[in-house]
XYZ file of C-alpha atoms in Angstrom:
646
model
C 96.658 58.644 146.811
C 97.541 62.298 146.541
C 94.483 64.551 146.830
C 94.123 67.922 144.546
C 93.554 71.032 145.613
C 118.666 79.850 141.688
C 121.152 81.438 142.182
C 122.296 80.494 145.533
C 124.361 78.472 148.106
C 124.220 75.265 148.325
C 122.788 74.083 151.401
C 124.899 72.046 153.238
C 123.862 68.539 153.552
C 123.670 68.470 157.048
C 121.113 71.058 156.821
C 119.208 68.809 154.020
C 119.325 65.496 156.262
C 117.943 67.788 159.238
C 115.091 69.216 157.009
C 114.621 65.646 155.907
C 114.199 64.315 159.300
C 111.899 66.901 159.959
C 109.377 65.716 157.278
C 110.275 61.589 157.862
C 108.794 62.345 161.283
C 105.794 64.024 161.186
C 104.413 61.868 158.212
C 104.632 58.765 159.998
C 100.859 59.056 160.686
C 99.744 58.436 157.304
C 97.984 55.150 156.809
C 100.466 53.421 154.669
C 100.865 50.023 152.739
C 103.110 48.281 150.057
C 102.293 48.817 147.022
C 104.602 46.978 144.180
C 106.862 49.672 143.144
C 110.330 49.155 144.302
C 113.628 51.496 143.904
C 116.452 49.750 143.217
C 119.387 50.848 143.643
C 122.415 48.769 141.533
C 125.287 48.403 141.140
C 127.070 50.404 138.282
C 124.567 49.089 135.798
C 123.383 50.685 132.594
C 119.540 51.206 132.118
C 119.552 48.355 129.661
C 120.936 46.137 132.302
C 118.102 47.555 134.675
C 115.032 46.689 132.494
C 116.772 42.959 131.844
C 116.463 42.898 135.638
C 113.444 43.688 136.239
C 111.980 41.501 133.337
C 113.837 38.757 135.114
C 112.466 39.388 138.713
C 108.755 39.247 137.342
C 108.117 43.872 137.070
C 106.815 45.128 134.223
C 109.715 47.564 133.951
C 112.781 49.889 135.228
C 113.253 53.304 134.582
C 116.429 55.317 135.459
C 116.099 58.022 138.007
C 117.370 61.394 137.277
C 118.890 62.195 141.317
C 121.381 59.788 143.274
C 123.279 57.460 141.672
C 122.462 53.895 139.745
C 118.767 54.072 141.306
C 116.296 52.676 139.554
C 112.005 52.791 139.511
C 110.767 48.986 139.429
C 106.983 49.156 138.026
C 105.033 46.391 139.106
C 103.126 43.718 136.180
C 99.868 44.377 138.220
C 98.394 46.821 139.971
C 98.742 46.370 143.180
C 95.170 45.594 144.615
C 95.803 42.181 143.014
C 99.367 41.243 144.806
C 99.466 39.362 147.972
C 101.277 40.660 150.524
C 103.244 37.594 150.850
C 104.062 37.541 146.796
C 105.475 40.736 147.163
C 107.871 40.557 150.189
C 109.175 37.246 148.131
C 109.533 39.276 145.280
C 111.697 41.553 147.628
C 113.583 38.879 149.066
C 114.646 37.316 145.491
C 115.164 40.536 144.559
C 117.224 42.182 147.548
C 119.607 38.388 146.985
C 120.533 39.392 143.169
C 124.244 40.006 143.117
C 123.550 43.006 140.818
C 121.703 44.623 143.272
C 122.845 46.580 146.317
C 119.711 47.837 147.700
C 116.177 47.128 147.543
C 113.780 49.869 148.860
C 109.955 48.616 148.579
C 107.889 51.532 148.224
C 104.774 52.635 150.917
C 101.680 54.353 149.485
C 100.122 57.011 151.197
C 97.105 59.680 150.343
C 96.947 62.783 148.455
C 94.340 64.694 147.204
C 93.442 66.821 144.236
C 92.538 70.477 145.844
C 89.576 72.218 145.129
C 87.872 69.984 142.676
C 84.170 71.412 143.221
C 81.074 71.894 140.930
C 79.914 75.464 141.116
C 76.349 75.017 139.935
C 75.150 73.613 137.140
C 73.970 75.818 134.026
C 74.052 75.887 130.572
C 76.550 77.177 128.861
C 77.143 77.442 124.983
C 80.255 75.663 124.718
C 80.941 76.992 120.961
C 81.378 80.993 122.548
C 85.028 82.217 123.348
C 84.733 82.156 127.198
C 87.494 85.371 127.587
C 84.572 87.942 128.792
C 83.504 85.491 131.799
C 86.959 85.183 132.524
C 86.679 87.871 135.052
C 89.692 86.801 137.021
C 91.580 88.306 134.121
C 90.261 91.407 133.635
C 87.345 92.035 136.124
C 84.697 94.568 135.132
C 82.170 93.222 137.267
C 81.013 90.094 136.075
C 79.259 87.377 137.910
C 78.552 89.943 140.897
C 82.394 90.489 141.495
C 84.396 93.565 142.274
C 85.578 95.709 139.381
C 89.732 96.087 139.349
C 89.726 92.635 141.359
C 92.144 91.089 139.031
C 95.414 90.120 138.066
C 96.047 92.577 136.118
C 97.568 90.306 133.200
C 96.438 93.080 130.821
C 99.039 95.372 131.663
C 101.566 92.592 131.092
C 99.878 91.483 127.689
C 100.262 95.101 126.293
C 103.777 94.760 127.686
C 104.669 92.330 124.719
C 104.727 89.579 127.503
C 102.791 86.409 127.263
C 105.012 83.536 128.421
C 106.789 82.816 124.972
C 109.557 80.610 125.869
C 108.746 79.554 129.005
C 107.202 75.727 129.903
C 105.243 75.000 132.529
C 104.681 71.270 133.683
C 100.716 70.754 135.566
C 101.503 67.509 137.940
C 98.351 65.955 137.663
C 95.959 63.601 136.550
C 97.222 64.181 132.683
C 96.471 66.668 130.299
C 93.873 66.411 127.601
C 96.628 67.161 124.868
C 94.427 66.885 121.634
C 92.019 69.710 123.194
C 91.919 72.196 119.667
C 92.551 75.250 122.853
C 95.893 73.435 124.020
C 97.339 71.195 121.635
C 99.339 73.879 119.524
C 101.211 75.202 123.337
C 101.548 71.525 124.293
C 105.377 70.457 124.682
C 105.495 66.732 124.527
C 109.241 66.306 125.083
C 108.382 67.666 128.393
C 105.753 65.378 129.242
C 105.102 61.992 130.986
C 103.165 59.546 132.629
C 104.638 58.097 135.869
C 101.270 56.597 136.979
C 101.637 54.184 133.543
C 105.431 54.986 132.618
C 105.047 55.955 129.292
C 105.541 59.722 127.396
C 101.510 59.972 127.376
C 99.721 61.758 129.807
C 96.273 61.306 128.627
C 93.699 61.159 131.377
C 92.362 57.925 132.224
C 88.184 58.247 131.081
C 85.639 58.206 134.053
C 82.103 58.504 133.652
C 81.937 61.117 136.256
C 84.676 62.890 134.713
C 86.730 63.167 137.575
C 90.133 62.928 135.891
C 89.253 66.643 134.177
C 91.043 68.233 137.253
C 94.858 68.492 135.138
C 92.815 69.816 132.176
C 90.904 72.697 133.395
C 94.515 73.627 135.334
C 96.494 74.046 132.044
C 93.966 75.900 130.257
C 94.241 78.366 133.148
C 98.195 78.722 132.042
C 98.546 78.421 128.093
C 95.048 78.301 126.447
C 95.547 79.582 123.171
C 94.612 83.335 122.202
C 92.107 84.139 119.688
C 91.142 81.281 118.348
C 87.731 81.201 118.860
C 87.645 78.222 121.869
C 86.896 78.658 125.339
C 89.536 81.074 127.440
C 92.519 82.353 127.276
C 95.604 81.258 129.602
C 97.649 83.361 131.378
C 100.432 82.801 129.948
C 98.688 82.198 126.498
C 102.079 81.622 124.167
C 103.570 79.408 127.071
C 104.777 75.694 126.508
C 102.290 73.448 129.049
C 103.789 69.830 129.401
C 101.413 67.245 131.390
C 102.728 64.869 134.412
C 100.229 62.404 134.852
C 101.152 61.120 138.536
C 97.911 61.244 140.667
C 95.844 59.187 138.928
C 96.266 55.731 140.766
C 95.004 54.882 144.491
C 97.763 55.906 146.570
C 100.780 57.853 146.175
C 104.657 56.732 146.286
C 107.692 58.688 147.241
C 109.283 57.537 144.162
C 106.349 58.919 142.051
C 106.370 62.246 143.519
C 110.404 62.418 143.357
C 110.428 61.788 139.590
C 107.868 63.969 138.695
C 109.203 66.478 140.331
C 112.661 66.302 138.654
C 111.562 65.593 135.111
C 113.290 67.174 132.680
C 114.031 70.617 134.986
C 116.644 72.042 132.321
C 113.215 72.097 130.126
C 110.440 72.482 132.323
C 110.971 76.559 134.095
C 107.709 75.743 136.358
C 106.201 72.940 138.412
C 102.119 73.856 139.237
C 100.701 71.436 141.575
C 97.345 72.059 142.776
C 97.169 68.824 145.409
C 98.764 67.557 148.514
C 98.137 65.479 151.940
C 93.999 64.864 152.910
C 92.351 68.218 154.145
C 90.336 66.554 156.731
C 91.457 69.054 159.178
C 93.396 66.384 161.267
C 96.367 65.410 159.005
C 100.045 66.474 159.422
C 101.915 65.374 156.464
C 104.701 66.540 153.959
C 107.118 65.045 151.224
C 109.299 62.000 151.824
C 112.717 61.642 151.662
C 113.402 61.153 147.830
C 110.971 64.083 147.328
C 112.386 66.285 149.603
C 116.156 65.708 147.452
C 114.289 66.220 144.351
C 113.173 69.548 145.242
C 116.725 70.323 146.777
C 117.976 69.446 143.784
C 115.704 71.353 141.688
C 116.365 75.056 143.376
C 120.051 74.344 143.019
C 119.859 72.832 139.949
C 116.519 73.289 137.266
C 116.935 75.670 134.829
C 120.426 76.192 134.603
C 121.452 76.405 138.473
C 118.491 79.327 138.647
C 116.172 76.379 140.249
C 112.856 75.431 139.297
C 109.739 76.848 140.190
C 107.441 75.151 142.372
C 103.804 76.630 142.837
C 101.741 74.922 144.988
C 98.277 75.609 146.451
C 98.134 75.923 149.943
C 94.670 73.481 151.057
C 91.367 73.519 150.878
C 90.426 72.800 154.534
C 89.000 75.652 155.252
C 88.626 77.097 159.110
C 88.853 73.844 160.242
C 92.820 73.209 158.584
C 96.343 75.020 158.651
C 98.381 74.966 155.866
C 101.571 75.126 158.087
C 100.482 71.406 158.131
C 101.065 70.783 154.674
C 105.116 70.504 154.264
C 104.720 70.953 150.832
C 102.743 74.575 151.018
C 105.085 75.576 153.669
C 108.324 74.099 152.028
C 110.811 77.226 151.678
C 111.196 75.753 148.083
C 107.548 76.307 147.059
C 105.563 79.908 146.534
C 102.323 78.812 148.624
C 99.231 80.367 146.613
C 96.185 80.915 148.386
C 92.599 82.064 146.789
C 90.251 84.827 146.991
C 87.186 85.423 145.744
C 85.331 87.778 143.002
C 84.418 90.115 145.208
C 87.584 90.107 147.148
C 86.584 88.127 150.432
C 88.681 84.485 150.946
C 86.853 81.357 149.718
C 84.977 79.484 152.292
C 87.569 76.550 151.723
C 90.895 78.554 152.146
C 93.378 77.494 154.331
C 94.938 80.340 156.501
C 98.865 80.170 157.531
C 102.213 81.921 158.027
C 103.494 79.867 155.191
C 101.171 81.560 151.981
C 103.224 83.975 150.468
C 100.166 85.132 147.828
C 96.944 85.021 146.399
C 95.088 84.631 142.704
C 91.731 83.566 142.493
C 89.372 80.644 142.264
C 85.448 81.244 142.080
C 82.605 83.647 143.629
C 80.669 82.566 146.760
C 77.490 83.725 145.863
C 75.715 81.363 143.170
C 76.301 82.717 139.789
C 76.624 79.942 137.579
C 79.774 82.516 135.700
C 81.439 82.887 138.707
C 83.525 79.918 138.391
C 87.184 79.754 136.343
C 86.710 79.754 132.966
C 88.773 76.904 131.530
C 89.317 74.185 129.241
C 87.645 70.529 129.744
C 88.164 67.225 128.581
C 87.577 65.926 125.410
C 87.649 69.684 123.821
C 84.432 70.688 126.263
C 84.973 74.054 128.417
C 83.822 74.885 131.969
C 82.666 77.874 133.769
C 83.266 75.864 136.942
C 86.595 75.298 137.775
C 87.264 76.392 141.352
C 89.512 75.707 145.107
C 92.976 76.394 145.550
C 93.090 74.179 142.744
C 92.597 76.725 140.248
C 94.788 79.593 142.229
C 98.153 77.758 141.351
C 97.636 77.574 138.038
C 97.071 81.344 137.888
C 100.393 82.305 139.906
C 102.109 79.841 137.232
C 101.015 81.725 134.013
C 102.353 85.298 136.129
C 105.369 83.609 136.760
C 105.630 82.867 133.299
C 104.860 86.209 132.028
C 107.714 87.274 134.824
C 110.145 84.577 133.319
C 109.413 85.956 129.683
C 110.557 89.350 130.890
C 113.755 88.052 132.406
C 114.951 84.472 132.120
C 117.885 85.045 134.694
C 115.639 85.163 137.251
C 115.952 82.788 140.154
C 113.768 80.823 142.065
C 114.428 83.041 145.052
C 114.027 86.490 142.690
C 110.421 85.228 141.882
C 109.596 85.085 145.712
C 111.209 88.386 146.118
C 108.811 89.985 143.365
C 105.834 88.576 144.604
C 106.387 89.617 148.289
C 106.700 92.956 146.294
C 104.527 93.064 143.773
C 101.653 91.650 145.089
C 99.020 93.722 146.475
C 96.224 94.058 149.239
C 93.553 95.604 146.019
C 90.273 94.652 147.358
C 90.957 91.504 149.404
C 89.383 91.215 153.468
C 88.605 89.180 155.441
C 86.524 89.364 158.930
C 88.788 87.650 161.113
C 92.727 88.433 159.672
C 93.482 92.030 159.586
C 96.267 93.614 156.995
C 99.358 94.392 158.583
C 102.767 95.734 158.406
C 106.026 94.035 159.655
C 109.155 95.582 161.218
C 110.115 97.098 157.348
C 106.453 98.147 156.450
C 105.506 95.121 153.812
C 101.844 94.883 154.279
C 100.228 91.017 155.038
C 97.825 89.271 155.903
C 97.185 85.652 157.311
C 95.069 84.488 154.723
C 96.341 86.261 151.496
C 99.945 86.618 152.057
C 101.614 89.961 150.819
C 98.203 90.445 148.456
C 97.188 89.354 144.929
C 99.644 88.766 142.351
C 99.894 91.655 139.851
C 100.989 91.118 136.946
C 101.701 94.089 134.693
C 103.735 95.434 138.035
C 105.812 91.983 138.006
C 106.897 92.143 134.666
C 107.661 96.122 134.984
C 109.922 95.339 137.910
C 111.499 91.958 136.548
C 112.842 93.387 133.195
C 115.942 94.992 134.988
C 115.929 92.963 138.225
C 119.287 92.847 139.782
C 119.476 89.238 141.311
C 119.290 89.000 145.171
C 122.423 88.561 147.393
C 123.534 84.815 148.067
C 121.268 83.159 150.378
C 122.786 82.069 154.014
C 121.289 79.696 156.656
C 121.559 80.070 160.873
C 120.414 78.197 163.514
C 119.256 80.881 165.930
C 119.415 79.007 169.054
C 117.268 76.055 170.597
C 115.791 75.025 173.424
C 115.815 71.294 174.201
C 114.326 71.150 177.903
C 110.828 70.107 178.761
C 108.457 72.673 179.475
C 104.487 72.081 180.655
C 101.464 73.503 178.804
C 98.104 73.942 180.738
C 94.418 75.663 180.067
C 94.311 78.963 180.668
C 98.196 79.604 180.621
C 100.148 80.549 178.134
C 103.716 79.118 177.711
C 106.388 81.790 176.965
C 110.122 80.896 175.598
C 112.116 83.391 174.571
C 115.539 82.833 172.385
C 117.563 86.060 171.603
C 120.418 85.628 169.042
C 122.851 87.752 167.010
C 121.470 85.633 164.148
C 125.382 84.302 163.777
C 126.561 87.679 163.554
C 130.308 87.645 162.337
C 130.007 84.200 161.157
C 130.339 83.269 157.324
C 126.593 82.376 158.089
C 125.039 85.787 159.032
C 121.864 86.678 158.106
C 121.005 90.449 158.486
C 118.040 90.245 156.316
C 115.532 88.135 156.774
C 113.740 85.559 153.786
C 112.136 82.324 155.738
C 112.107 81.798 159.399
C 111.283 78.217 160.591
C 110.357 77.009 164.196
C 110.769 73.293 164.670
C 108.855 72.562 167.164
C 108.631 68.808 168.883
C 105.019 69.379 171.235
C 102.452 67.086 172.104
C 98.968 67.459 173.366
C 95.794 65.793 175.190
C 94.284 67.225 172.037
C 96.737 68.522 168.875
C 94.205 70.109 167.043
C 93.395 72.587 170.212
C 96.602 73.854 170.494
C 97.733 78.022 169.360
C 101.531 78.971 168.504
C 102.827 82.152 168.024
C 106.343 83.623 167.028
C 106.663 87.122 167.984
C 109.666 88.680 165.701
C 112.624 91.153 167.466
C 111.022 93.500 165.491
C 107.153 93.210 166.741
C 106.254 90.988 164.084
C 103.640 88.413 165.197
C 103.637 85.146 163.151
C 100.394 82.685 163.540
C 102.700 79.337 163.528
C 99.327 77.389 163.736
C 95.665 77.685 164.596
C 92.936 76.079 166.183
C 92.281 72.672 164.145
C 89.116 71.691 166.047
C 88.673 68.331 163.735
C 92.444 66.945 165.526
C 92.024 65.168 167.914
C 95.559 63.576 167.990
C 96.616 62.721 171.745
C 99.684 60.639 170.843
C 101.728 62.115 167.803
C 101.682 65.802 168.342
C 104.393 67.265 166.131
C 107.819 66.086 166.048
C 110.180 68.070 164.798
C 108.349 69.989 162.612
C 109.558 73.141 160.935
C 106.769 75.567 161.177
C 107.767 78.582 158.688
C 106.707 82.129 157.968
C 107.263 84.361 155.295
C 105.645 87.546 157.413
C 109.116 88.614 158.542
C 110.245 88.968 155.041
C 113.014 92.054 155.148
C 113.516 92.641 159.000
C 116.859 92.226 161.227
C 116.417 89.349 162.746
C 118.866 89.991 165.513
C 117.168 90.314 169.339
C 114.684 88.311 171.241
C 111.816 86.114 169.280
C 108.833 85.266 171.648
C 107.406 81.798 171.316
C 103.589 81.792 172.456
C 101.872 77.969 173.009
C 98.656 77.550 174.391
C 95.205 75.987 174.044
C 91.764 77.392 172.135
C 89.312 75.365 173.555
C 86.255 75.709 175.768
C 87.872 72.594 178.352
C 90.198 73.319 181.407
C 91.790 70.165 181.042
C 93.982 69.956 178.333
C 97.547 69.625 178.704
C 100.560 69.528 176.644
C 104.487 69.129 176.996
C 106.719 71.250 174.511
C 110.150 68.907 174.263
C 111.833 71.406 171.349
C 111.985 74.908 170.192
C 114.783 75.205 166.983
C 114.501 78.675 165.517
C 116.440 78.626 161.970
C 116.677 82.156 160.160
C 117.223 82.118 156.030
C 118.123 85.229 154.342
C 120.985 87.513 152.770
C 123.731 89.453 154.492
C 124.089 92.249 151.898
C 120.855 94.032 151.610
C 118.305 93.301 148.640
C 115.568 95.382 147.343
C 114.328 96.304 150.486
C 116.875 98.555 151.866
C 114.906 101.571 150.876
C 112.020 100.762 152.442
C 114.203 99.405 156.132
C 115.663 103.108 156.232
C 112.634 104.403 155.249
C 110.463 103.027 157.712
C 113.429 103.427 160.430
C 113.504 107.181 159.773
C 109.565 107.385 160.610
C 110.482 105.390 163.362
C 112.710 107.916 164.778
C 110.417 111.167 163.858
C 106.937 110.079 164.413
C 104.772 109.924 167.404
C 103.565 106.396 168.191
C 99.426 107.337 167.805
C 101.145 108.892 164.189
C 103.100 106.321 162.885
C 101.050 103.925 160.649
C 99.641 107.011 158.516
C 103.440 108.223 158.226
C 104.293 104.677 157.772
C 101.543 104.161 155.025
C 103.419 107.122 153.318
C 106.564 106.472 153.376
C 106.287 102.615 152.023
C 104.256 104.393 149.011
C 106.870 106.487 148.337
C 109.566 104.130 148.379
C 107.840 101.833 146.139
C 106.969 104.235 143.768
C 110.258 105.404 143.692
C 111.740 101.480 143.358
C 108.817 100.956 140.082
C 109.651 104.496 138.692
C 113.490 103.440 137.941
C 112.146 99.746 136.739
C 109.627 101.622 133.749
């Protein structure tokens, strides 16, 4: 089971079946088993011809997949806790044997996990109140012991005329309460479906416990409905929500994930999820195969050839997790949200990595029973308790929508460019990451990204955004020999490249950088790596994961990415750091593979103010001077770039 929590070149298929490989490899340590579903994959038949099929091979169905060609999902009569293994590889066999059938691919299920699905405290709450005062991650004054301004500043945006009118966004999920009186009048049913029971009805499946409230309390986040006197108020609150039901069922299929993630993307503008592989700490998993094409397809195709939108919440594991172990959160396809608190400090759960390009909000950490997200429950019930990275992607959905409102042309790569500049340090610290600048003054930070998402200064900015130069890919350079890792020494690598300089593939200014990295380890989870930029820019690749204790795997081929480069030349030497964070001296490791792929534009985006800005400080200021001058300039240039947006 799964656990909660544009406008461009194509890429080129080799680079797809590399990426593809990448992910294939490193998931092979899920625990995985066969689980009934089959894709099928005919031969030139129409869907009718499918289902007669499938009726005839003893499945309960077939249903026509939206990427590759004449591939069909085969759902299974039972579920699959009542098959024997030996009925079902039969089933295969006759199956694989039908002459209108050229191939058979039985489908492995594998974990996931909803993210952040934690009760705050229990209190009681008058359900019957409008719940838009406690909603403090809206407009914070101060509530629940948070900090006043701490917010996302969706009140700007609001007075802006925006609200998310015209835009859908689909919560993959355990289904959406659709008859709540707060959602039903924003609920777009065309766009919804349930792939854990095939059918257009994404209703949550009743538990005592309530578990399957987790989809729910995410789309009232987005498109609860304004003024009506029930519970909240979304984000996004005159935004279409359609439900995917896909989670609820006890494992998770590549097939399942594929299709949800394609459904209907010339409809659906945004894909929330807030769940992905276990965050035990010790897991190194991403999407499969099928899933990785879907999302391919969707950036070059959803919404028009402007790609979908895919928001995803970057883990719950806390200190002892790295979301750059999550391929999903640190896909190049996906905006990776993180969480913060009320009071600005990260949430005890939050995963920290190179990957997160931003921040909303989930809950408070001291006990307030109002601290929570104020949201809407099942069976027309709110909550004040709603928390985890969970609730965070929801959040960045609704501002996306409120950006998408403002301009529909914009791109799935134009939305990551606003929020790298839009978003904003505000109040948020943290005792171990500092804020920082890299090599064109964009302030980060390991946890939080570029900063919270704001809003009102999204929208301001997307009304009469120009759409970013075409997107290129290199391959820097590699370095295929063995080299030896011990305690207490660092291994150094060094690549420089001209980043294909006077190639068609050049890439002057940087977007993603990715390090695949094959390494393996007496212990995995003890291992450091750090990517030191040409332009002084040090990435955390991944931390100390002291619940790992992997001795065989280690990762193989797996692209590490960071977004803290965002903007700088990436042309000169990049510094690859590996060593060990733990008390023993006798850990050892080999590292087999160092790839270092750049992704970015050769013309220069926004940014080029700010490069010649900071390069000009560069030039005039004194070293002990520079980050005050620095500090200055980078104001100035983005007041200068908002001024001429107003």
């Amino acid at each position: 089971m799964r656990r909660f929590r544009g406008h461009h070149r194509t890429a080129p298929a080799l680079f797809l079946t590399l990426i593809g490989a990448l992910m294939m490899s490193a998931a092979a340590e899920d625990e995985l088993f066969i689980t009934g579903h089959f894709l099928v994959q005919m031969r030139e038949a129409a869907p009718e011809d499918a289902q007669k099929l499938a009726l005839e091979h003893g499945f309960e169905s077939a249903r026509k997949l939206p990427f590759g060609e004449d591939l069909f999902h085969f759902y299974p009569l039972e579920m699959p806790k009542t098959r024997r293994k030996r009925s079902l590889h039969q089933q295969h066999h006759r199956l694989a044997s039908d002459h209108r059938v050229k191939n058979v691919f039985p489908q492995e299920g594998f974990g996931r996990q909803k993210r952040g699905y934690r009760d705050l405290p229990n209190t009681d709450v008058n359900m019957s109140d409008p719940l838009f005062t406690k909603q403090w991650y809206l407009i914070n004054t101060g509530q629940a012991d948070g900090t006043p301004g701490l917010d996302l500043n969706v009140a700007e945006a609001w007075s802006l005329g925006f609200t998310g009118k015209g835009v859908t966004i689909a919560i993959m999920d355990d289904g959406i309460d659709y008859l709540h009186p707060d959602l039903a009048s924003n609920y777009n049913a065309e766009a919804s479906f349930d792939f854990s029971s095939n059918d257009p009805y994404p209703y949550p499946r009743y538990t005592d416990d309530w578990f399957n409230s987790h989809g729910t309390r995410c789309a009232g986040e987005v498109s609860a409905v304004s003024n009506n006197n029930i519970c909240g108020v979304g984000v996004a609150y005159n935004s279409k929500v359609a439900g995917i039901r896909m989670l609820d069922q006890p494992f998770m299929t590549d097939i399942i994930e594929a299709s949800s993630i394609s459904h209907m993307p010339q409809v659906i503008d945004i894909y929330s999820a807030s769940w992905g592989p276990t965050d035990d700490g010790k897991t190194v998993d991403g999407p499969r195969e099928l899933t990785l094409q879907a999302m391919a397809d969707g950036v070059n195709k959803g919404r028009g050839g402007k790609g979908s939108i895919y928001v995803w919440a970057s883990g719950d594991g806390g200190s002892y997790d790295d979301c750059n172990c999550d391929g999903y959160a640190s896909s190049m396809w996906t905006i990776s949200i993180n969480s913060a608190i009320n009071d600005g400090r990260t949430a005890l759960y939050d995963e920290s990595c190179s990957s997160t390009l931003a921040s909303t909000f989930s809950n408070g950490r001291k006990r307030n029973p109002e601290a929570g997200v104020a949201t809407t429950d099942l069976y027309g019930n709110c909550t004040l308790r709603h928390s985890g990275t969970s609730a965070a992607a929801p959040e960045a959905a609704g501002v996306f929508a409120l950006a998408l409102e403002a301009n529909p042309n914009l791109t799935w790569r134009d939305l990551q460019h606003l929020t790298v500049l839009t978003s904003k340090r505000n109040k948020l610290h943290d005792e171990v990451h500092q804020w920082r600048r890299n090599g064109v003054g964009l302030e980060f930070n390991h946890l939080f990204g570029y900063g919270v998402l704001d809003a009102g200064g999204m929208v301001k900015l997307a009304r009469d955004w120009k759409t970013v130069p075409e997107r290129f890919h290199c391959v820097a350079g590699s370095m295929q020999d063995i080299h030896k890792i011990q305690s207490g020494n660092k291994l150094l690598l060094s690549i420089s490249t001209d980043a294909c300089q006077g190639k068609d593939n050049f890439v002057r200014y940087l977007e993603h950088v990715q390090a695949v990295i094959t390494v393996n380890a007496s212990r995995r989870g003890d291992l450091n790596i750090n990517m030191t930029s040409p332009m002084g820019t040090k990435s955390i690749l991944l931390s100390r994961r002291p619940r790992d204790d992997d001795a065989k795997v280690g990762f193989d081929k797996w692209p590490f990415m960071t977004t803290h480069t965002w903007g700088e030349d990436p042309r000169g030497p990049w510094l690859l750091e590996v060593g060990f964070q733990s008390q023993s001296d006798m850990q050892s490791g080999l590292l087999k593979e160092w790839t270092l792929m750049l992704h970015g534009t050769q013309s220069a985006p926004y940014i080029d103010q700010v490069v010649r800005d900071y390069q000009s400080k560069l030039a005039m200021s004194k070293k002990e001077e520079l980050e005050e001058e620095l500090d200055e300039a980078v104001e100035r240039s983005l007041k200068s770039l908002l001024s001429k947006n107003n």
